[in-house]
């Protein structure tokens, strides 16, 4: 957005900010918040404070730095208010999308920066990664909340933690754990039990899918083709003989061989498949073949407890 477009949208932007910035408390914070948002909206590759101020006439570098880095305002109420603002605009079809946002970096001092997979570049690179929850429709996506992923090397380095002011209470958390924490926050804001979409980085984990089910969240997630299971229900646990605890699963020797998803897909008859197009992109219609089948995952067959359900 250039300065002309920003001036044209200023009335709508002021109205929008007026519903959110009072949560920041002090009047000067509200002013700095407005300036910061305007700076982010303006065209420019770098969004750090100095180049942002260069694009924003009248902005104060020191004031914006203090607002972003030191001012003690709580972000959660602001995110909750933004979520409530958007509920009426994106209902009823909005779903919850779990995703990762990566920020390529050149240095080593930004919190959580490390060599890891960077989705923005499509390869392993020096970057930060945030786990995020979005509202999504066919045409719109809005980030609701996010959690910065801290690699183990950051957790185990007291010097880097002190320099970056990482609180002592922060411990290592997997991306799946961060995603569930973010989902719980969004649910607490009253978005309702919506369909959750996620890629294989999350969906491959049986424990993650079970956590979604335990929260009453319907989901449609991608899984790795190596996930194993059955397309027919495995045998039930044997009946209790009246001694000891009743069995929750049949002995492993009584279970049929499990097969990976790619093997099961290859075994489906041709009539089971349908070609579906879902939208247009720059190269034309996006389409692929799909088949629907029941599936019972073979996760943890050697563990105690009931077999996973389809």
PDB file of N, CA and C in Angstrom, residues 24-110:
ATOM      1  N   UNK A  24      -4.985  -1.057  25.065  1.00  0.00           N
ATOM      2  CA  UNK A  24      -3.573  -0.845  25.383  1.00  0.00           C
ATOM      3  C   UNK A  24      -3.388   0.064  26.597  1.00  0.00           C
ATOM      4  N   UNK A  25      -4.443   0.730  27.014  1.00  0.00           N
ATOM      5  CA  UNK A  25      -4.328   1.576  28.198  1.00  0.00           C
ATOM      6  C   UNK A  25      -3.944   3.002  27.863  1.00  0.00           C
ATOM      7  N   UNK A  26      -2.753   3.406  28.214  1.00  0.00           N
ATOM      8  CA  UNK A  26      -2.318   4.794  28.135  1.00  0.00           C
ATOM      9  C   UNK A  26      -2.488   5.361  26.730  1.00  0.00           C
ATOM     10  N   UNK A  27      -2.836   6.652  26.672  1.00  0.00           N
ATOM     11  CA  UNK A  27      -3.160   7.293  25.401  1.00  0.00           C
ATOM     12  C   UNK A  27      -1.994   7.266  24.425  1.00  0.00           C
ATOM     13  N   UNK A  28      -0.769   7.460  24.944  1.00  0.00           N
ATOM     14  CA  UNK A  28       0.373   7.473  24.022  1.00  0.00           C
ATOM     15  C   UNK A  28       0.599   6.110  23.378  1.00  0.00           C
ATOM     16  N   UNK A  29       0.264   5.028  24.095  1.00  0.00           N
ATOM     17  CA  UNK A  29       0.383   3.695  23.487  1.00  0.00           C
ATOM     18  C   UNK A  29      -0.580   3.561  22.312  1.00  0.00           C
ATOM     19  N   UNK A  30      -1.776   4.113  22.488  1.00  0.00           N
ATOM     20  CA  UNK A  30      -2.756   4.030  21.415  1.00  0.00           C
ATOM     21  C   UNK A  30      -2.280   4.798  20.179  1.00  0.00           C
ATOM     22  N   UNK A  31      -1.646   5.942  20.403  1.00  0.00           N
ATOM     23  CA  UNK A  31      -1.107   6.729  19.285  1.00  0.00           C
ATOM     24  C   UNK A  31       0.013   5.957  18.585  1.00  0.00           C
ATOM     25  N   UNK A  32       0.936   5.404  19.381  1.00  0.00           N
ATOM     26  CA  UNK A  32       2.048   4.663  18.794  1.00  0.00           C
ATOM     27  C   UNK A  32       1.560   3.403  18.075  1.00  0.00           C
ATOM     28  N   UNK A  33       0.522   2.777  18.599  1.00  0.00           N
ATOM     29  CA  UNK A  33      -0.026   1.600  17.935  1.00  0.00           C
ATOM     30  C   UNK A  33      -0.560   1.950  16.559  1.00  0.00           C
ATOM     31  N   UNK A  34      -1.258   3.073  16.466  1.00  0.00           N
ATOM     32  CA  UNK A  34      -1.763   3.508  15.172  1.00  0.00           C
ATOM     33  C   UNK A  34      -0.644   3.785  14.190  1.00  0.00           C
ATOM     34  N   UNK A  35       0.417   4.449  14.667  1.00  0.00           N
ATOM     35  CA  UNK A  35       1.555   4.737  13.799  1.00  0.00           C
ATOM     36  C   UNK A  35       2.231   3.443  13.341  1.00  0.00           C
ATOM     37  N   UNK A  36       2.375   2.509  14.252  1.00  0.00           N
ATOM     38  CA  UNK A  36       3.038   1.238  13.920  1.00  0.00           C
ATOM     39  C   UNK A  36       2.240   0.458  12.871  1.00  0.00           C
ATOM     40  N   UNK A  37       0.925   0.397  13.034  1.00  0.00           N
ATOM     41  CA  UNK A  37       0.088  -0.310  12.063  1.00  0.00           C
ATOM     42  C   UNK A  37       0.170   0.365  10.698  1.00  0.00           C
ATOM     43  N   UNK A  38       0.141   1.683  10.673  1.00  0.00           N
ATOM     44  CA  UNK A  38       0.250   2.389   9.387  1.00  0.00           C
ATOM     45  C   UNK A  38       1.591   2.106   8.730  1.00  0.00           C
ATOM     46  N   UNK A  39       2.653   2.052   9.535  1.00  0.00           N
ATOM     47  CA  UNK A  39       3.966   1.760   8.969  1.00  0.00           C
ATOM     48  C   UNK A  39       4.038   0.358   8.392  1.00  0.00           C
ATOM     49  N   UNK A  40       3.388  -0.601   9.056  1.00  0.00           N
ATOM     50  CA  UNK A  40       3.379  -1.967   8.541  1.00  0.00           C
ATOM     51  C   UNK A  40       2.597  -2.075   7.231  1.00  0.00           C
ATOM     52  N   UNK A  41       1.549  -1.268   7.092  1.00  0.00           N
ATOM     53  CA  UNK A  41       0.728  -1.328   5.887  1.00  0.00           C
ATOM     54  C   UNK A  41       1.421  -0.719   4.673  1.00  0.00           C
ATOM     55  N   UNK A  42       2.327   0.207   4.892  1.00  0.00           N
ATOM     56  CA  UNK A  42       2.991   0.860   3.763  1.00  0.00           C
ATOM     57  C   UNK A  42       3.958  -0.082   3.063  1.00  0.00           C
ATOM     58  N   UNK A  43       4.119   0.109   1.772  1.00  0.00           N
ATOM     59  CA  UNK A  43       5.040  -0.706   0.975  1.00  0.00           C
ATOM     60  C   UNK A  43       6.452  -0.617   1.536  1.00  0.00           C
ATOM     61  N   UNK A  44       7.179  -1.702   1.411  1.00  0.00           N
ATOM     62  CA  UNK A  44       8.564  -1.743   1.872  1.00  0.00           C
ATOM     63  C   UNK A  44       8.930  -3.142   2.305  1.00  0.00           C
ATOM     64  N   UNK A  45      10.110  -3.589   1.912  1.00  0.00           N
ATOM     65  CA  UNK A  45      10.501  -4.960   2.216  1.00  0.00           C
ATOM     66  C   UNK A  45      10.754  -5.165   3.698  1.00  0.00           C
ATOM     67  N   UNK A  46      11.442  -4.232   4.334  1.00  0.00           N
ATOM     68  CA  UNK A  46      11.798  -4.389   5.736  1.00  0.00           C
ATOM     69  C   UNK A  46      10.746  -3.726   6.630  1.00  0.00           C
ATOM     70  N   UNK A  47      10.353  -4.452   7.699  1.00  0.00           N
ATOM     71  CA  UNK A  47       9.324  -3.965   8.598  1.00  0.00           C
ATOM     72  C   UNK A  47       9.864  -3.667   9.995  1.00  0.00           C
ATOM     73  N   UNK A  48      11.181  -3.607  10.142  1.00  0.00           N
ATOM     74  CA  UNK A  48      11.753  -3.219  11.430  1.00  0.00           C
ATOM     75  C   UNK A  48      11.564  -1.710  11.621  1.00  0.00           C
ATOM     76  N   UNK A  49      11.835  -1.230  12.844  1.00  0.00           N
ATOM     77  CA  UNK A  49      11.427   0.127  13.205  1.00  0.00           C
ATOM     78  C   UNK A  49      12.076   1.213  12.345  1.00  0.00           C
ATOM     79  N   UNK A  50      13.389   1.155  12.169  1.00  0.00           N
ATOM     80  CA  UNK A  50      14.066   2.247  11.453  1.00  0.00           C
ATOM     81  C   UNK A  50      13.556   2.439  10.030  1.00  0.00           C
ATOM     82  N   UNK A  51      13.529   1.393   9.179  1.00  0.00           N
ATOM     83  CA  UNK A  51      12.997   1.610   7.829  1.00  0.00           C
ATOM     84  C   UNK A  51      11.506   1.920   7.827  1.00  0.00           C
ATOM     85  N   UNK A  52      10.775   1.424   8.822  1.00  0.00           N
ATOM     86  CA  UNK A  52       9.351   1.727   8.916  1.00  0.00           C
ATOM     87  C   UNK A  52       9.141   3.218   9.162  1.00  0.00           C
ATOM     88  N   UNK A  53       9.931   3.793  10.075  1.00  0.00           N
ATOM     89  CA  UNK A  53       9.812   5.219  10.378  1.00  0.00           C
ATOM     90  C   UNK A  53      10.185   6.068   9.172  1.00  0.00           C
ATOM     91  N   UNK A  54      11.142   5.614   8.386  1.00  0.00           N
ATOM     92  CA  UNK A  54      11.529   6.355   7.183  1.00  0.00           C
ATOM     93  C   UNK A  54      10.363   6.506   6.210  1.00  0.00           C
ATOM     94  N   UNK A  55       9.445   5.555   6.237  1.00  0.00           N
ATOM     95  CA  UNK A  55       8.298   5.608   5.329  1.00  0.00           C
ATOM     96  C   UNK A  55       7.096   6.333   5.945  1.00  0.00           C
ATOM     97  N   UNK A  56       7.222   6.708   7.227  1.00  0.00           N
ATOM     98  CA  UNK A  56       6.074   7.234   7.945  1.00  0.00           C
ATOM     99  C   UNK A  56       6.388   8.637   8.467  1.00  0.00           C
ATOM    100  N   UNK A  57       5.981   9.679   7.765  1.00  0.00           N
ATOM    101  CA  UNK A  57       6.307  11.049   8.189  1.00  0.00           C
ATOM    102  C   UNK A  57       5.796  11.345   9.606  1.00  0.00           C
ATOM    103  N   UNK A  58       6.675  11.943  10.434  1.00  0.00           N
ATOM    104  CA  UNK A  58       6.294  12.346  11.773  1.00  0.00           C
ATOM    105  C   UNK A  58       6.424  11.279  12.831  1.00  0.00           C
ATOM    106  N   UNK A  59       6.790  10.044  12.443  1.00  0.00           N
ATOM    107  CA  UNK A  59       6.919   8.980  13.438  1.00  0.00           C
ATOM    108  C   UNK A  59       8.198   9.147  14.236  1.00  0.00           C
ATOM    109  N   UNK A  60       8.188   8.690  15.490  1.00  0.00           N
ATOM    110  CA  UNK A  60       9.320   8.810  16.407  1.00  0.00           C
ATOM    111  C   UNK A  60       9.971   7.443  16.584  1.00  0.00           C
ATOM    112  N   UNK A  61      11.245   7.339  16.185  1.00  0.00           N
ATOM    113  CA  UNK A  61      11.942   6.054  16.255  1.00  0.00           C
ATOM    114  C   UNK A  61      11.983   5.507  17.675  1.00  0.00           C
ATOM    115  N   UNK A  62      12.405   6.338  18.625  1.00  0.00           N
ATOM    116  CA  UNK A  62      12.561   5.874  20.002  1.00  0.00           C
ATOM    117  C   UNK A  62      11.221   5.474  20.612  1.00  0.00           C
ATOM    118  N   UNK A  63      10.199   6.246  20.331  1.00  0.00           N
ATOM    119  CA  UNK A  63       8.884   5.945  20.895  1.00  0.00           C
ATOM    120  C   UNK A  63       8.339   4.620  20.359  1.00  0.00           C
ATOM    121  N   UNK A  64       8.526   4.397  19.054  1.00  0.00           N
ATOM    122  CA  UNK A  64       8.032   3.139  18.480  1.00  0.00           C
ATOM    123  C   UNK A  64       8.846   1.951  18.972  1.00  0.00           C
ATOM    124  N   UNK A  65      10.145   2.136  19.136  1.00  0.00           N
ATOM    125  CA  UNK A  65      10.962   1.048  19.666  1.00  0.00           C
ATOM    126  C   UNK A  65      10.528   0.681  21.077  1.00  0.00           C
ATOM    127  N   UNK A  66      10.267   1.681  21.889  1.00  0.00           N
ATOM    128  CA  UNK A  66       9.829   1.411  23.246  1.00  0.00           C
ATOM    129  C   UNK A  66       8.452   0.741  23.248  1.00  0.00           C
ATOM    130  N   UNK A  67       7.559   1.182  22.354  1.00  0.00           N
ATOM    131  CA  UNK A  67       6.229   0.596  22.272  1.00  0.00           C
ATOM    132  C   UNK A  67       6.314  -0.888  21.917  1.00  0.00           C
ATOM    133  N   UNK A  68       7.170  -1.240  20.969  1.00  0.00           N
ATOM    134  CA  UNK A  68       7.266  -2.621  20.508  1.00  0.00           C
ATOM    135  C   UNK A  68       8.067  -3.488  21.470  1.00  0.00           C
ATOM    136  N   UNK A  69       9.158  -2.968  22.001  1.00  0.00           N
ATOM    137  CA  UNK A  69      10.098  -3.795  22.760  1.00  0.00           C
ATOM    138  C   UNK A  69       9.936  -3.749  24.278  1.00  0.00           C
ATOM    139  N   UNK A  70       9.412  -2.655  24.819  1.00  0.00           N
ATOM    140  CA  UNK A  70       9.440  -2.498  26.273  1.00  0.00           C
ATOM    141  C   UNK A  70       8.084  -2.179  26.908  1.00  0.00           C
ATOM    142  N   UNK A  71       7.173  -1.603  26.167  1.00  0.00           N
ATOM    143  CA  UNK A  71       5.906  -1.188  26.752  1.00  0.00           C
ATOM    144  C   UNK A  71       5.127  -2.416  27.245  1.00  0.00           C
ATOM    145  N   UNK A  72       4.686  -2.408  28.514  1.00  0.00           N
ATOM    146  CA  UNK A  72       4.099  -3.605  29.132  1.00  0.00           C
ATOM    147  C   UNK A  72       2.593  -3.766  28.884  1.00  0.00           C
ATOM    148  N   UNK A  73       2.199  -3.862  27.601  1.00  0.00           N
ATOM    149  CA  UNK A  73       0.780  -4.100  27.326  1.00  0.00           C
ATOM    150  C   UNK A  73       0.571  -5.569  26.989  1.00  0.00           C
ATOM    151  N   UNK A  74      -0.610  -6.061  27.345  1.00  0.00           N
ATOM    152  CA  UNK A  74      -0.934  -7.480  27.153  1.00  0.00           C
ATOM    153  C   UNK A  74      -1.492  -7.702  25.754  1.00  0.00           C
ATOM    154  N   UNK A  75      -0.931  -8.679  25.054  1.00  0.00           N
ATOM    155  CA  UNK A  75      -1.356  -8.937  23.677  1.00  0.00           C
ATOM    156  C   UNK A  75      -2.602  -9.808  23.608  1.00  0.00           C
ATOM    157  N   UNK A  76      -2.824 -10.708  24.601  1.00  0.00           N
ATOM    158  CA  UNK A  76      -3.940 -11.653  24.511  1.00  0.00           C
ATOM    159  C   UNK A  76      -5.305 -10.963  24.426  1.00  0.00           C
ATOM    160  N   UNK A  77      -5.604  -9.953  25.262  1.00  0.00           N
ATOM    161  CA  UNK A  77      -6.910  -9.286  25.127  1.00  0.00           C
ATOM    162  C   UNK A  77      -7.099  -8.627  23.758  1.00  0.00           C
ATOM    163  N   UNK A  78      -6.010  -8.130  23.190  1.00  0.00           N
ATOM    164  CA  UNK A  78      -6.102  -7.499  21.871  1.00  0.00           C
ATOM    165  C   UNK A  78      -6.446  -8.535  20.805  1.00  0.00           C
ATOM    166  N   UNK A  79      -5.794  -9.707  20.871  1.00  0.00           N
ATOM    167  CA  UNK A  79      -6.090 -10.766  19.910  1.00  0.00           C
ATOM    168  C   UNK A  79      -7.516 -11.280  20.089  1.00  0.00           C
ATOM    169  N   UNK A  80      -7.959 -11.386  21.335  1.00  0.00           N
ATOM    170  CA  UNK A  80      -9.330 -11.836  21.587  1.00  0.00           C
ATOM    171  C   UNK A  80     -10.337 -10.850  21.004  1.00  0.00           C
ATOM    172  N   UNK A  81     -10.088  -9.558  21.186  1.00  0.00           N
ATOM    173  CA  UNK A  81     -11.000  -8.536  20.659  1.00  0.00           C
ATOM    174  C   UNK A  81     -11.022  -8.565  19.133  1.00  0.00           C
ATOM    175  N   UNK A  82      -9.858  -8.764  18.501  1.00  0.00           N
ATOM    176  CA  UNK A  82      -9.813  -8.854  17.046  1.00  0.00           C
ATOM    177  C   UNK A  82     -10.601 -10.067  16.570  1.00  0.00           C
ATOM    178  N   UNK A  83     -10.488 -11.180  17.295  1.00  0.00           N
ATOM    179  CA  UNK A  83     -11.241 -12.385  16.947  1.00  0.00           C
ATOM    180  C   UNK A  83     -12.737 -12.120  17.002  1.00  0.00           C
ATOM    181  N   UNK A  84     -13.206 -11.454  18.069  1.00  0.00           N
ATOM    182  CA  UNK A  84     -14.625 -11.151  18.196  1.00  0.00           C
ATOM    183  C   UNK A  84     -15.080 -10.203  17.081  1.00  0.00           C
ATOM    184  N   UNK A  85     -14.211  -9.272  16.704  1.00  0.00           N
ATOM    185  CA  UNK A  85     -14.552  -8.335  15.632  1.00  0.00           C
ATOM    186  C   UNK A  85     -14.781  -9.066  14.316  1.00  0.00           C
ATOM    187  N   UNK A  86     -13.961 -10.097  14.066  1.00  0.00           N
ATOM    188  CA  UNK A  86     -14.035 -10.799  12.794  1.00  0.00           C
ATOM    189  C   UNK A  86     -15.067 -11.923  12.776  1.00  0.00           C
ATOM    190  N   UNK A  87     -15.536 -12.353  13.954  1.00  0.00           N
ATOM    191  CA  UNK A  87     -16.505 -13.449  13.994  1.00  0.00           C
ATOM    192  C   UNK A  87     -17.728 -13.154  13.139  1.00  0.00           C
ATOM    193  N   UNK A  88     -18.296 -11.964  13.287  1.00  0.00           N
ATOM    194  CA  UNK A  88     -19.512 -11.619  12.552  1.00  0.00           C
ATOM    195  C   UNK A  88     -19.261 -11.487  11.059  1.00  0.00           C
ATOM    196  N   UNK A  89     -18.019 -11.216  10.678  1.00  0.00           N
ATOM    197  CA  UNK A  89     -17.727 -10.978   9.267  1.00  0.00           C
ATOM    198  C   UNK A  89     -17.413 -12.268   8.508  1.00  0.00           C
ATOM    199  N   UNK A  90     -16.930 -13.291   9.211  1.00  0.00           N
ATOM    200  CA  UNK A  90     -16.515 -14.519   8.544  1.00  0.00           C
ATOM    201  C   UNK A  90     -17.411 -15.713   8.858  1.00  0.00           C
ATOM    202  N   UNK A  91     -18.420 -15.516   9.700  1.00  0.00           N
ATOM    203  CA  UNK A  91     -19.343 -16.612   9.991  1.00  0.00           C
ATOM    204  C   UNK A  91     -20.340 -16.760   8.838  1.00  0.00           C
ATOM    205  N   UNK A  92     -20.947 -17.951   8.662  1.00  0.00           N
ATOM    206  CA  UNK A  92     -20.737 -19.140   9.493  1.00  0.00           C
ATOM    207  C   UNK A  92     -19.696 -20.098   8.928  1.00  0.00           C
ATOM    208  N   UNK A  93     -19.123 -19.789   7.760  1.00  0.00           N
ATOM    209  CA  UNK A  93     -18.337 -20.805   7.058  1.00  0.00           C
ATOM    210  C   UNK A  93     -16.875 -20.870   7.488  1.00  0.00           C
ATOM    211  N   UNK A  94     -16.425 -19.993   8.371  1.00  0.00           N
ATOM    212  CA  UNK A  94     -15.013 -19.955   8.727  1.00  0.00           C
ATOM    213  C   UNK A  94     -14.569 -21.238   9.414  1.00  0.00           C
ATOM    214  N   UNK A  95     -13.375 -21.714   9.044  1.00  0.00           N
ATOM    215  CA  UNK A  95     -12.748 -22.860   9.694  1.00  0.00           C
ATOM    216  C   UNK A  95     -11.499 -22.366  10.420  1.00  0.00           C
ATOM    217  N   UNK A  96     -10.907 -23.228  11.230  1.00  0.00           N
ATOM    218  CA  UNK A  96      -9.659 -22.908  11.921  1.00  0.00           C
ATOM    219  C   UNK A  96      -8.513 -23.609  11.197  1.00  0.00           C
ATOM    220  N   UNK A  97      -7.517 -22.854  10.821  1.00  0.00           N
ATOM    221  CA  UNK A  97      -6.378 -23.384  10.072  1.00  0.00           C
ATOM    222  C   UNK A  97      -5.125 -23.303  10.933  1.00  0.00           C
ATOM    223  N   UNK A  98      -4.471 -24.437  11.123  1.00  0.00           N
ATOM    224  CA  UNK A  98      -3.171 -24.464  11.799  1.00  0.00           C
ATOM    225  C   UNK A  98      -2.087 -24.349  10.748  1.00  0.00           C
ATOM    226  N   UNK A  99      -1.143 -23.460  10.974  1.00  0.00           N
ATOM    227  CA  UNK A  99      -0.107 -23.240   9.974  1.00  0.00           C
ATOM    228  C   UNK A  99       1.166 -22.783  10.668  1.00  0.00           C
ATOM    229  N   UNK A 100       2.231 -22.692   9.906  1.00  0.00           N
ATOM    230  CA  UNK A 100       3.487 -22.141  10.404  1.00  0.00           C
ATOM    231  C   UNK A 100       3.900 -20.970   9.531  1.00  0.00           C
ATOM    232  N   UNK A 101       4.385 -19.932  10.169  1.00  0.00           N
ATOM    233  CA  UNK A 101       4.892 -18.764   9.464  1.00  0.00           C
ATOM    234  C   UNK A 101       6.370 -18.626   9.786  1.00  0.00           C
ATOM    235  N   UNK A 102       7.194 -18.549   8.774  1.00  0.00           N
ATOM    236  CA  UNK A 102       8.642 -18.450   8.993  1.00  0.00           C
ATOM    237  C   UNK A 102       9.141 -17.075   8.588  1.00  0.00           C
ATOM    238  N   UNK A 103      10.198 -16.641   9.270  1.00  0.00           N
ATOM    239  CA  UNK A 103      10.778 -15.315   9.048  1.00  0.00           C
ATOM    240  C   UNK A 103      12.276 -15.484   8.790  1.00  0.00           C
ATOM    241  N   UNK A 104      12.704 -15.430   7.544  1.00  0.00           N
ATOM    242  CA  UNK A 104      14.141 -15.571   7.245  1.00  0.00           C
ATOM    243  C   UNK A 104      14.948 -14.484   7.953  1.00  0.00           C
ATOM    244  N   UNK A 105      16.074 -14.879   8.526  1.00  0.00           N
ATOM    245  CA  UNK A 105      16.941 -13.964   9.250  1.00  0.00           C
ATOM    246  C   UNK A 105      18.393 -14.190   8.827  1.00  0.00           C
ATOM    247  N   UNK A 106      19.198 -13.124   8.960  1.00  0.00           N
ATOM    248  CA  UNK A 106      20.621 -13.236   8.647  1.00  0.00           C
ATOM    249  C   UNK A 106      21.478 -13.356   9.899  1.00  0.00           C
ATOM    250  N   UNK A 107      21.003 -12.811  11.016  1.00  0.00           N
ATOM    251  CA  UNK A 107      21.790 -12.827  12.245  1.00  0.00           C
ATOM    252  C   UNK A 107      21.452 -13.999  13.146  1.00  0.00           C
ATOM    253  N   UNK A 108      21.990 -13.947  14.383  1.00  0.00           N
ATOM    254  CA  UNK A 108      21.818 -15.036  15.347  1.00  0.00           C
ATOM    255  C   UNK A 108      21.174 -14.565  16.643  1.00  0.00           C
ATOM    256  N   UNK A 109      20.704 -13.308  16.707  1.00  0.00           N
ATOM    257  CA  UNK A 109      20.242 -12.757  17.975  1.00  0.00           C
ATOM    258  C   UNK A 109      18.719 -12.678  18.108  1.00  0.00           C
ATOM    259  N   UNK A 110      17.974 -12.742  17.014  1.00  0.00           N
ATOM    260  CA  UNK A 110      16.521 -12.712  17.118  1.00  0.00           C
ATOM    261  C   UNK A 110      16.043 -13.948  17.882  1.00  0.00           C
TER     262      UNK A 110
END
